[in-house]
mmCIF file of C-alpha atoms in Angstrom:
data_model
loop_
_atom_site.group_PDB
_atom_site.id
_atom_site.type_symbol
_atom_site.label_atom_id
_atom_site.label_comp_id
_atom_site.label_asym_id
_atom_site.label_seq_id
_atom_site.Cartn_x
_atom_site.Cartn_y
_atom_site.Cartn_z
ATOM 1 C CA MET E 288 21.186 -55.639 -27.766
ATOM 2 C CA LEU E 289 20.792 -57.013 -31.335
ATOM 3 C CA TYR E 290 22.673 -59.825 -33.095
ATOM 4 C CA SER E 291 22.121 -61.773 -36.367
ATOM 5 C CA ASP E 292 22.058 -65.545 -36.679
ATOM 6 C CA LYS E 293 22.889 -67.676 -39.706
ATOM 7 C CA ARG E 294 19.376 -67.388 -41.152
ATOM 8 C CA GLY E 295 19.671 -63.588 -41.278
ATOM 9 C CA LYS E 296 17.072 -62.976 -38.601
ATOM 10 C CA THR E 297 17.743 -60.540 -35.796
ATOM 11 C CA LYS E 298 16.899 -61.307 -32.196
ATOM 12 C CA LYS E 299 16.639 -59.051 -29.189
ATOM 13 C CA VAL E 300 18.665 -59.933 -26.158
ATOM 14 C CA LYS E 301 17.265 -58.829 -22.845
ATOM 15 C CA ARG E 302 19.781 -56.787 -20.889
ATOM 16 C CA LYS E 303 19.982 -57.706 -17.248
ATOM 17 C CA VAL E 304 19.750 -54.793 -14.872
ATOM 18 C CA LYS E 305 22.548 -54.696 -12.381
ATOM 19 C CA PRO E 306 21.570 -54.191 -8.752
ATOM 20 C CA ASP E 307 23.845 -51.127 -8.496
ATOM 21 C CA GLU E 308 21.925 -49.191 -11.212
ATOM 22 C CA ALA E 309 18.433 -49.333 -9.626
ATOM 23 C CA PRO E 310 19.138 -46.892 -6.742
ATOM 24 C CA VAL E 311 20.637 -44.423 -9.209
ATOM 25 C CA GLN E 312 17.406 -44.362 -11.236
ATOM 26 C CA GLU E 313 15.347 -44.020 -8.058
ATOM 27 C CA MET E 314 17.506 -41.086 -6.977
ATOM 28 C CA ASP E 315 17.028 -39.439 -10.375
ATOM 29 C CA GLN E 316 13.260 -39.822 -10.041
ATOM 30 C CA ALA E 317 13.327 -38.352 -6.530
ATOM 31 C CA GLU E 318 15.377 -35.377 -7.716
ATOM 32 C CA GLY E 319 12.905 -34.811 -10.551
ATOM 33 C CA GLU E 320 10.000 -34.864 -8.096
ATOM 34 C CA GLU E 321 11.810 -32.352 -5.856
ATOM 35 C CA THR E 322 12.441 -29.984 -8.760
ATOM 36 C CA GLU E 323 8.782 -30.262 -9.754
ATOM 37 C CA LYS E 324 7.724 -29.447 -6.209
ATOM 38 C CA LYS E 325 10.062 -26.459 -6.153
ATOM 39 C CA SER E 326 8.722 -25.149 -9.435
ATOM 40 C CA VAL E 327 5.143 -25.520 -8.194
ATOM 41 C CA SER E 328 5.839 -23.834 -4.847
ATOM 42 C CA GLY E 329 7.450 -20.807 -6.500
ATOM 43 C CA PRO E 330 10.774 -19.442 -7.721
ATOM 44 C CA CYS E 331 13.747 -19.339 -5.365
ATOM 45 C CA PHE E 332 16.186 -16.461 -5.861
ATOM 46 C CA PRO E 333 19.578 -15.745 -4.294
ATOM 47 C CA PRO E 334 19.648 -12.944 -1.708
ATOM 48 C CA THR E 335 21.747 -10.663 -3.926
ATOM 49 C CA PHE E 336 19.486 -11.142 -6.963
ATOM 50 C CA SER E 337 18.340 -7.978 -8.766
ATOM 51 C CA VAL E 338 15.743 -7.910 -11.533
ATOM 52 C CA SER E 339 17.480 -4.959 -13.173
ATOM 53 C CA GLU E 340 20.426 -7.236 -14.066
ATOM 54 C CA ILE E 341 18.259 -9.078 -16.620
ATOM 55 C CA LYS E 342 18.823 -7.470 -19.998
ATOM 56 C CA ASN E 343 15.860 -8.961 -21.839
ATOM 57 C CA LYS E 344 12.811 -6.754 -21.286
ATOM 58 C CA GLN E 345 10.187 -9.520 -21.494
ATOM 59 C CA ARG E 346 12.077 -11.846 -19.158
ATOM 60 C CA ARG E 347 12.722 -8.961 -16.748
ATOM 61 C CA HIS E 348 9.008 -8.105 -16.667
ATOM 62 C CA ALA E 349 8.035 -11.770 -16.162
ATOM 63 C CA MET E 350 10.560 -12.130 -13.357
ATOM 64 C CA PHE E 351 9.291 -8.945 -11.716
ATOM 65 C CA LEU E 352 5.740 -10.344 -11.738
ATOM 66 C CA LYS E 353 6.977 -13.608 -10.169
ATOM 67 C CA LEU E 354 8.788 -11.734 -7.413
ATOM 68 C CA LYS E 355 5.729 -9.591 -6.774
ATOM 69 C CA GLU E 356 3.519 -12.688 -6.488
ATOM 70 C CA GLU E 357 6.027 -14.340 -4.154
ATOM 71 C CA LYS E 358 6.051 -11.297 -1.851
ATOM 72 C CA ARG E 359 2.261 -11.202 -1.844
ATOM 73 C CA LYS E 360 2.074 -14.874 -0.787
ATOM 74 C CA GLN E 361 4.636 -14.346 1.979
ATOM 75 C CA LYS E 362 2.733 -11.333 3.258
ATOM 76 C CA LEU E 363 -0.529 -13.305 3.242
ATOM 77 C CA GLU E 364 1.028 -16.221 5.140
ATOM 78 C CA LEU E 365 2.464 -13.843 7.745
ATOM 79 C CA LYS E 366 -0.922 -12.201 8.150
ATOM 80 C CA LYS E 367 -2.628 -15.586 8.678
ATOM 81 C CA LYS E 368 0.030 -16.592 11.191
ATOM 82 C CA LYS E 369 -0.447 -13.387 13.203
ATOM 83 C CA LYS E 370 -4.207 -13.851 13.107
ATOM 84 C CA LYS E 371 -3.891 -17.383 14.533
ATOM 85 C CA GLU E 372 -1.545 -16.167 17.271
ATOM 86 C CA ARG E 373 -3.949 -13.383 18.252
ATOM 87 C CA LYS E 374 -6.842 -15.854 18.319
ATOM 88 C CA ALA E 375 -4.847 -18.244 20.520
ATOM 89 C CA LEU E 376 -3.809 -15.509 22.963
ATOM 90 C CA GLY E 377 -7.305 -14.036 23.171
ATOM 91 C CA ASP E 378 -7.494 -11.082 25.567
ATOM 92 C CA GLN E 379 -3.757 -11.245 26.234
ATOM 93 C CA ALA E 380 -2.944 -10.486 22.593
ATOM 94 C CA PRO E 381 -0.863 -7.308 22.037
ATOM 95 C CA PRO E 382 -2.627 -4.288 20.470
ATOM 96 C CA LYS E 383 -2.707 -4.071 16.682
ATOM 97 C CA GLU E 384 -0.002 -2.012 15.024
ATOM 98 C CA VAL E 385 -1.184 1.217 13.429
ATOM 99 C CA PRO E 386 -0.138 1.261 9.753
ATOM 100 C CA LYS E 387 2.120 4.116 8.722
ATOM 101 C CA THR E 388 0.485 6.487 6.263
ATOM 102 C CA ILE E 389 1.480 9.882 4.900
ATOM 103 C CA GLU E 390 -1.384 11.459 6.855
ATOM 104 C CA ASN E 391 -0.479 10.134 10.315
ATOM 105 C CA GLN E 392 3.264 10.698 9.671
ATOM 106 C CA ARG E 393 2.623 14.335 8.756
ATOM 107 C CA ILE E 394 5.048 16.886 10.195
ATOM 108 C CA TYR E 395 3.249 19.143 12.657
ATOM 109 C CA ASP E 396 2.631 22.658 11.334
ATOM 110 C CA GLU E 397 3.001 25.507 13.825
ATOM 111 C CA THR E 398 0.240 27.472 12.063
ATOM 112 C CA THR E 399 -2.445 24.867 12.797
ATOM 113 C CA VAL E 400 -5.629 26.715 13.769
ATOM 114 C CA ASN E 401 -7.154 26.284 17.205
ATOM 115 C CA PRO E 402 -10.858 27.264 17.014
ATOM 116 C CA GLU E 403 -10.759 28.639 20.573
ATOM 117 C CA ASP E 404 -7.791 30.922 19.876
ATOM 118 C CA GLU E 405 -8.626 34.606 20.479
ATOM 119 C CA GLU E 406 -6.173 35.780 17.816
ATOM 120 C CA VAL E 407 -7.867 33.604 15.176
ATOM 121 C CA ALA E 408 -11.298 34.882 16.216
ATOM 122 C CA PHE E 409 -10.056 38.484 15.949
ATOM 123 C CA ASP E 410 -8.603 37.870 12.480
ATOM 124 C CA GLU E 411 -11.866 36.303 11.317
ATOM 125 C CA GLY E 412 -13.801 39.354 12.514
ATOM 126 C CA THR E 413 -11.584 41.782 10.606
ATOM 127 C CA ASP E 414 -10.605 39.953 7.393
ATOM 128 C CA GLU E 415 -12.037 40.439 3.887
ATOM 129 C CA PHE E 416 -14.786 37.812 4.442
ATOM 130 C CA SER E 417 -16.128 39.306 7.688
ATOM 131 C CA ALA E 418 -18.919 41.145 5.832
ATOM 132 C CA TYR E 419 -20.140 37.874 4.322
ATOM 133 C CA PHE E 420 -20.032 35.931 7.602
ATOM 134 C CA SER E 421 -21.794 38.826 9.346
ATOM 135 C CA ARG E 422 -24.587 38.435 6.725
ATOM 136 C CA LEU E 423 -24.063 41.960 5.398
ATOM 137 C CA THR E 424 -23.469 40.801 1.811
ATOM 138 C CA ASN E 425 -24.870 38.071 -0.441
ATOM 139 C CA PRO E 426 -22.591 36.269 -2.901
ATOM 140 C CA LYS E 427 -22.821 37.051 -6.603
ATOM 141 C CA VAL E 428 -20.301 35.310 -8.847
ATOM 142 C CA LEU E 429 -19.054 36.134 -12.349
ATOM 143 C CA ILE E 430 -17.597 33.135 -14.212
ATOM 144 C CA THR E 431 -15.461 33.895 -17.241
ATOM 145 C CA THR E 432 -12.756 32.192 -19.312
ATOM 146 C CA SER E 433 -9.514 32.908 -21.072
ATOM 147 C CA ASP E 434 -9.627 34.328 -24.600
ATOM 148 C CA ARG E 435 -11.298 32.144 -27.258
ATOM 149 C CA PRO E 436 -12.342 29.206 -25.050
ATOM 150 C CA ARG E 437 -13.010 25.793 -26.553
ATOM 151 C CA GLY E 438 -16.128 23.688 -26.138
ATOM 152 C CA ARG E 439 -14.963 21.667 -23.126
ATOM 153 C CA THR E 440 -14.034 24.791 -21.149
ATOM 154 C CA VAL E 441 -17.348 26.454 -22.045
ATOM 155 C CA ARG E 442 -19.323 23.409 -20.860
ATOM 156 C CA PHE E 443 -17.282 23.304 -17.657
ATOM 157 C CA CYS E 444 -18.173 26.957 -16.928
ATOM 158 C CA GLU E 445 -21.860 26.332 -17.626
ATOM 159 C CA GLN E 446 -21.933 23.353 -15.257
ATOM 160 C CA LEU E 447 -20.148 25.341 -12.535
ATOM 161 C CA ALA E 448 -22.863 27.985 -12.866
ATOM 162 C CA THR E 449 -25.490 25.337 -12.020
ATOM 163 C CA VAL E 450 -23.538 24.336 -8.883
ATOM 164 C CA ILE E 451 -22.926 27.859 -7.511
ATOM 165 C CA PRO E 452 -26.143 29.856 -6.945
ATOM 166 C CA HIS E 453 -26.343 33.413 -8.329
ATOM 167 C CA ALA E 454 -23.491 32.714 -10.785
ATOM 168 C CA HIS E 455 -23.401 34.310 -14.237
ATOM 169 C CA VAL E 456 -21.256 33.206 -17.190
ATOM 170 C CA TYR E 457 -19.793 35.934 -19.429
ATOM 171 C CA TYR E 458 -17.142 35.729 -22.127
ATOM 172 C CA ARG E 459 -14.283 38.250 -22.028
ATOM 173 C CA ARG E 460 -13.791 38.737 -25.781
ATOM 174 C CA GLY E 461 -10.237 39.970 -25.361
ATOM 175 C CA LEU E 462 -10.947 42.285 -22.419
ATOM 176 C CA ALA E 463 -8.131 42.465 -19.841
ATOM 177 C CA LEU E 464 -8.898 41.147 -16.367
ATOM 178 C CA LYS E 465 -7.837 44.461 -14.757
ATOM 179 C CA ARG E 466 -10.634 46.161 -16.693
ATOM 180 C CA VAL E 467 -13.159 43.440 -15.862
ATOM 181 C CA ILE E 468 -12.722 43.729 -12.071
ATOM 182 C CA PRO E 469 -13.817 47.418 -11.705
ATOM 183 C CA GLN E 470 -16.916 46.734 -13.810
ATOM 184 C CA CYS E 471 -17.782 43.734 -11.584
ATOM 185 C CA VAL E 472 -17.384 45.847 -8.424
ATOM 186 C CA SER E 473 -19.691 48.543 -9.816
ATOM 187 C CA ARG E 474 -22.344 45.917 -10.641
ATOM 188 C CA GLY E 475 -22.333 44.302 -7.191
ATOM 189 C CA PHE E 476 -20.387 41.090 -7.883
ATOM 190 C CA THR E 477 -18.510 39.576 -4.949
ATOM 191 C CA TYR E 478 -16.375 37.116 -6.939
ATOM 192 C CA VAL E 479 -14.644 36.807 -10.305
ATOM 193 C CA MET E 480 -13.793 33.253 -11.337
ATOM 194 C CA VAL E 481 -11.556 32.803 -14.396
ATOM 195 C CA ILE E 482 -11.145 29.361 -16.000
ATOM 196 C CA ASN E 483 -7.934 29.041 -18.026
ATOM 197 C CA GLU E 484 -7.234 26.295 -20.540
ATOM 198 C CA ASP E 485 -4.326 24.654 -22.323
ATOM 199 C CA ARG E 486 -4.734 22.460 -25.429
ATOM 200 C CA LYS E 487 -8.526 22.650 -25.155
ATOM 201 C CA VAL E 488 -8.466 21.310 -21.555
ATOM 202 C CA PRO E 489 -9.199 23.417 -18.398
ATOM 203 C CA ASN E 490 -5.963 23.636 -16.420
ATOM 204 C CA GLY E 491 -6.182 26.746 -14.195
ATOM 205 C CA LEU E 492 -8.588 28.686 -11.986
ATOM 206 C CA VAL E 493 -8.211 32.251 -10.684
ATOM 207 C CA LEU E 494 -10.611 33.100 -7.838
ATOM 208 C CA CYS E 495 -10.730 36.790 -6.924
ATOM 209 C CA HIS E 496 -12.825 38.042 -4.000
ATOM 210 C CA LEU E 497 -14.251 41.528 -4.491
ATOM 211 C CA PRO E 498 -13.795 44.349 -3.699
ATOM 212 C CA ASP E 499 -10.677 43.916 -1.484
ATOM 213 C CA GLY E 500 -9.357 40.468 -2.365
ATOM 214 C CA PRO E 501 -7.696 38.095 -1.744
ATOM 215 C CA THR E 502 -6.933 36.356 -5.055
ATOM 216 C CA ALA E 503 -6.078 32.661 -5.261
ATOM 217 C CA HIS E 504 -4.594 30.858 -8.236
ATOM 218 C CA PHE E 505 -5.188 27.097 -8.520
ATOM 219 C CA LYS E 506 -4.028 24.387 -10.871
ATOM 220 C CA VAL E 507 -7.020 22.367 -12.173
ATOM 221 C CA SER E 508 -6.747 18.678 -13.040
ATOM 222 C CA ASN E 509 -8.913 15.555 -13.447
ATOM 223 C CA VAL E 510 -11.919 17.465 -14.785
ATOM 224 C CA ARG E 511 -14.897 15.181 -15.390
ATOM 225 C CA LEU E 512 -18.032 16.676 -16.915
ATOM 226 C CA ARG E 513 -21.483 15.232 -16.334
ATOM 227 C CA LYS E 514 -21.698 13.292 -19.571
ATOM 228 C CA GLU E 515 -18.379 11.595 -18.812
ATOM 229 C CA MET E 516 -19.517 10.238 -15.438
ATOM 230 C CA LYS E 517 -21.075 6.809 -14.939
ATOM 231 C CA ARG E 518 -24.219 6.369 -12.842
ATOM 232 C CA ARG E 519 -24.674 10.068 -12.324
ATOM 233 C CA GLY E 520 -27.990 11.487 -11.135
ATOM 234 C CA LYS E 521 -30.288 13.919 -12.841
ATOM 235 C CA ASP E 522 -29.202 17.516 -13.350
ATOM 236 C CA PRO E 523 -29.092 19.587 -10.132
ATOM 237 C CA THR E 524 -32.013 21.776 -9.146
ATOM 238 C CA GLU E 525 -31.891 25.481 -8.295
ATOM 239 C CA HIS E 526 -31.911 24.813 -4.529
ATOM 240 C CA VAL E 527 -29.045 26.279 -2.497
ATOM 241 C CA PRO E 528 -26.696 23.376 -1.589
ATOM 242 C CA GLU E 529 -24.985 22.618 1.682
ATOM 243 C CA VAL E 530 -21.215 23.205 1.811
ATOM 244 C CA ILE E 531 -18.755 20.804 3.490
ATOM 245 C CA LEU E 532 -15.129 21.858 4.057
ATOM 246 C CA ASN E 533 -12.764 19.088 5.210
ATOM 247 C CA ASN E 534 -9.214 19.248 6.623
ATOM 248 C CA PHE E 535 -8.462 22.955 6.182
ATOM 249 C CA SER E 536 -6.511 23.038 9.444
ATOM 250 C CA THR E 537 -3.648 25.573 9.062
ATOM 251 C CA ARG E 538 -3.878 29.362 8.865
ATOM 252 C CA LEU E 539 -3.435 29.215 5.097
ATOM 253 C CA GLY E 540 -5.980 26.398 4.820
ATOM 254 C CA HIS E 541 -8.396 28.353 6.994
ATOM 255 C CA SER E 542 -8.196 31.326 4.600
ATOM 256 C CA ILE E 543 -8.780 29.083 1.580
ATOM 257 C CA GLY E 544 -11.731 27.411 3.311
ATOM 258 C CA ARG E 545 -13.350 30.780 4.030
ATOM 259 C CA LEU E 546 -12.702 31.768 0.402
ATOM 260 C CA PHE E 547 -14.706 28.725 -0.800
ATOM 261 C CA ALA E 548 -17.434 29.141 1.834
ATOM 262 C CA ALA E 549 -18.166 32.720 0.745
ATOM 263 C CA LEU E 550 -19.055 31.461 -2.764
ATOM 264 C CA PHE E 551 -22.375 30.056 -1.537
ATOM 265 C CA PRO E 552 -25.377 31.739 0.136
ATOM 266 C CA HIS E 553 -25.797 31.527 3.906
ATOM 267 C CA ASP E 554 -28.911 29.396 4.340
ATOM 268 C CA PRO E 555 -28.887 26.064 2.449
ATOM 269 C CA GLN E 556 -32.202 24.673 1.254
ATOM 270 C CA PHE E 557 -32.308 21.157 2.674
ATOM 271 C CA VAL E 558 -35.316 20.287 0.522
ATOM 272 C CA GLY E 559 -33.007 20.043 -2.498
ATOM 273 C CA ARG E 560 -30.815 17.410 -0.713
ATOM 274 C CA GLN E 561 -27.706 18.734 -2.509
ATOM 275 C CA VAL E 562 -24.247 19.128 -1.019
ATOM 276 C CA ALA E 563 -20.978 20.579 -2.368
ATOM 277 C CA THR E 564 -17.805 19.159 -0.798
ATOM 278 C CA PHE E 565 -14.279 20.613 -0.765
ATOM 279 C CA HIS E 566 -12.023 17.909 0.675
ATOM 280 C CA ASN E 567 -8.354 18.733 1.334
ATOM 281 C CA GLN E 568 -5.929 15.821 1.354
ATOM 282 C CA ARG E 569 -2.164 16.286 1.058
ATOM 283 C CA ASP E 570 -2.690 19.837 -0.282
ATOM 284 C CA PHE E 571 -4.959 18.576 -3.086
ATOM 285 C CA ILE E 572 -8.526 19.908 -2.906
ATOM 286 C CA PHE E 573 -11.098 17.477 -4.308
ATOM 287 C CA PHE E 574 -14.464 18.904 -5.331
ATOM 288 C CA ARG E 575 -17.580 16.708 -5.462
ATOM 289 C CA PHE E 576 -21.271 17.539 -5.865
ATOM 290 C CA HIS E 577 -23.773 15.007 -4.513
ATOM 291 C CA ARG E 578 -27.443 14.500 -3.781
ATOM 292 C CA TYR E 579 -28.799 12.629 -0.766
ATOM 293 C CA ILE E 580 -31.085 9.659 -1.437
ATOM 294 C CA PHE E 581 -33.152 8.476 1.532
ATOM 295 C CA LYS E 582 -33.751 4.744 1.052
ATOM 296 C CA ASN E 583 -35.628 4.346 4.335
ATOM 297 C CA GLU E 584 -35.651 5.831 7.834
ATOM 298 C CA LYS E 585 -32.176 4.463 8.637
ATOM 299 C CA LYS E 586 -30.301 4.100 5.339
ATOM 300 C CA VAL E 587 -29.108 7.070 3.293
ATOM 301 C CA GLY E 588 -27.222 6.936 -0.004
ATOM 302 C CA ILE E 589 -25.502 9.585 -2.111
ATOM 303 C CA GLN E 590 -25.626 10.127 -5.850
ATOM 304 C CA GLU E 591 -22.961 12.165 -7.628
ATOM 305 C CA LEU E 592 -24.267 14.902 -9.898
ATOM 306 C CA GLY E 593 -21.024 16.379 -11.278
ATOM 307 C CA PRO E 594 -18.863 17.999 -12.326
ATOM 308 C CA ARG E 595 -15.810 16.818 -10.431
ATOM 309 C CA PHE E 596 -12.295 18.239 -10.432
ATOM 310 C CA THR E 597 -9.124 18.603 -8.349
ATOM 311 C CA LEU E 598 -7.450 21.859 -7.286
ATOM 312 C CA LYS E 599 -3.860 22.545 -6.231
ATOM 313 C CA LEU E 600 -3.062 25.957 -4.727
ATOM 314 C CA ARG E 601 -0.294 27.814 -6.572
ATOM 315 C CA SER E 602 -0.416 31.253 -4.949
ATOM 316 C CA LEU E 603 -2.465 33.488 -2.651
ATOM 317 C CA GLN E 604 -2.273 37.220 -3.355
ATOM 318 C CA LYS E 605 -3.419 40.148 -1.235
ATOM 319 C CA GLY E 606 -5.963 42.433 -2.846
ATOM 320 C CA THR E 607 -7.472 41.947 -6.294
ATOM 321 C CA PHE E 608 -5.701 40.437 -9.285
ATOM 322 C CA ASP E 609 -2.427 42.227 -10.116
ATOM 323 C CA SER E 610 0.210 40.149 -11.873
ATOM 324 C CA LYS E 611 2.944 42.841 -11.853
ATOM 325 C CA PHE E 612 2.763 44.740 -8.547
ATOM 326 C CA GLY E 613 0.659 42.366 -6.411
ATOM 327 C CA GLU E 614 1.775 41.400 -2.901
ATOM 328 C CA TYR E 615 1.714 37.651 -2.357
ATOM 329 C CA GLU E 616 0.878 36.039 0.988
ATOM 330 C CA TRP E 617 1.984 32.572 -0.131
ATOM 331 C CA VAL E 618 3.575 31.092 -3.267
ATOM 332 C CA HIS E 619 4.110 27.417 -3.996
ATOM 333 C CA LYS E 620 7.845 26.696 -4.354
ATOM 334 C CA ARG E 621 8.578 23.576 -6.340
ATOM 335 C CA HIS E 622 12.276 23.264 -5.397
ATOM 336 C CA GLU E 623 12.026 24.197 -1.749
ATOM 337 C CA MET E 624 14.996 23.094 0.346
ATOM 338 C CA ASP E 625 12.922 21.858 3.299
ATOM 339 C CA SER E 626 10.300 20.229 1.110
ATOM 340 C CA SER E 627 9.151 16.804 2.234
ATOM 341 C CA ARG E 628 6.450 14.325 1.336
ATOM 342 C CA ARG E 629 5.173 14.630 4.895
ATOM 343 C CA LYS E 630 4.949 18.411 5.008
ATOM 344 C CA PHE E 631 1.673 20.019 3.930
ATOM 345 C CA HIS E 632 0.542 23.659 3.912
ATOM 346 C CA LEU E 633 -3.282 23.579 3.941
#
């Protein structure tokens, strides 16, 4: 408080603090400390709070990140707590819960192949690939493209020809596929592979087994050529690679697996240490091409050679390619009534 005396000078008067005011200030300080602790520990939200109610995009995104971090911390604390409880219980601890995944929650397919089934063995002995598996024929593959292919599609075909032994790349030059197939049969080819493209990117693959079919149409995605891959090995040699087919368990998957197996010669040359893998997971077929690297007597590494791509089956047709009058064994239906994330066909 200020007042002026007769000389015109101002003096400060010390204000006495009342005893009732001190606890109020202490309470204010305590509340401030509590709010600071709350802000440090993390945001607290009401149970009915929804991030979508926030209209501002930046604030909504920031709040979403805070909620995500809060959930992650809670999950980590719960995991640590369970770990301590299991350590304290020792041998009496309950068994670990198996996490739910799309693979282990898959709906059982009635057409799953049993290798000891006599009907399956009979079908394998009489299908279109029986001549190959009886070693009566050797594979010979013709790789071609759609009309006027671009550079990326051409390079993809050339690299596929280095992966598949006895493969030849020819360009159609406007010739219809129905006229190409009889010429291939007369020249002893066992396969016709057509790479289609859209906007200069490979997006489709037609694989036709000769002379009696079947013909499979695949969607192609995630194509990575050799120059686009990091830490890739040297170019593959001319040795015949091994072939690995994973998870082709149903009758349809079994047919597709035999279709891929018949692309490669019977006896792989293990000296080349090369392996081609077709891995089926959730009806997506991932192709990889690797080389073994023996570090010592016990440790073995793999080195990817490329190319890599992903296939998705669109249709399987009986006989050779016929877009108008062909009989289809299986067609992918996008808007199927009984479709489910846990139902797979291959």
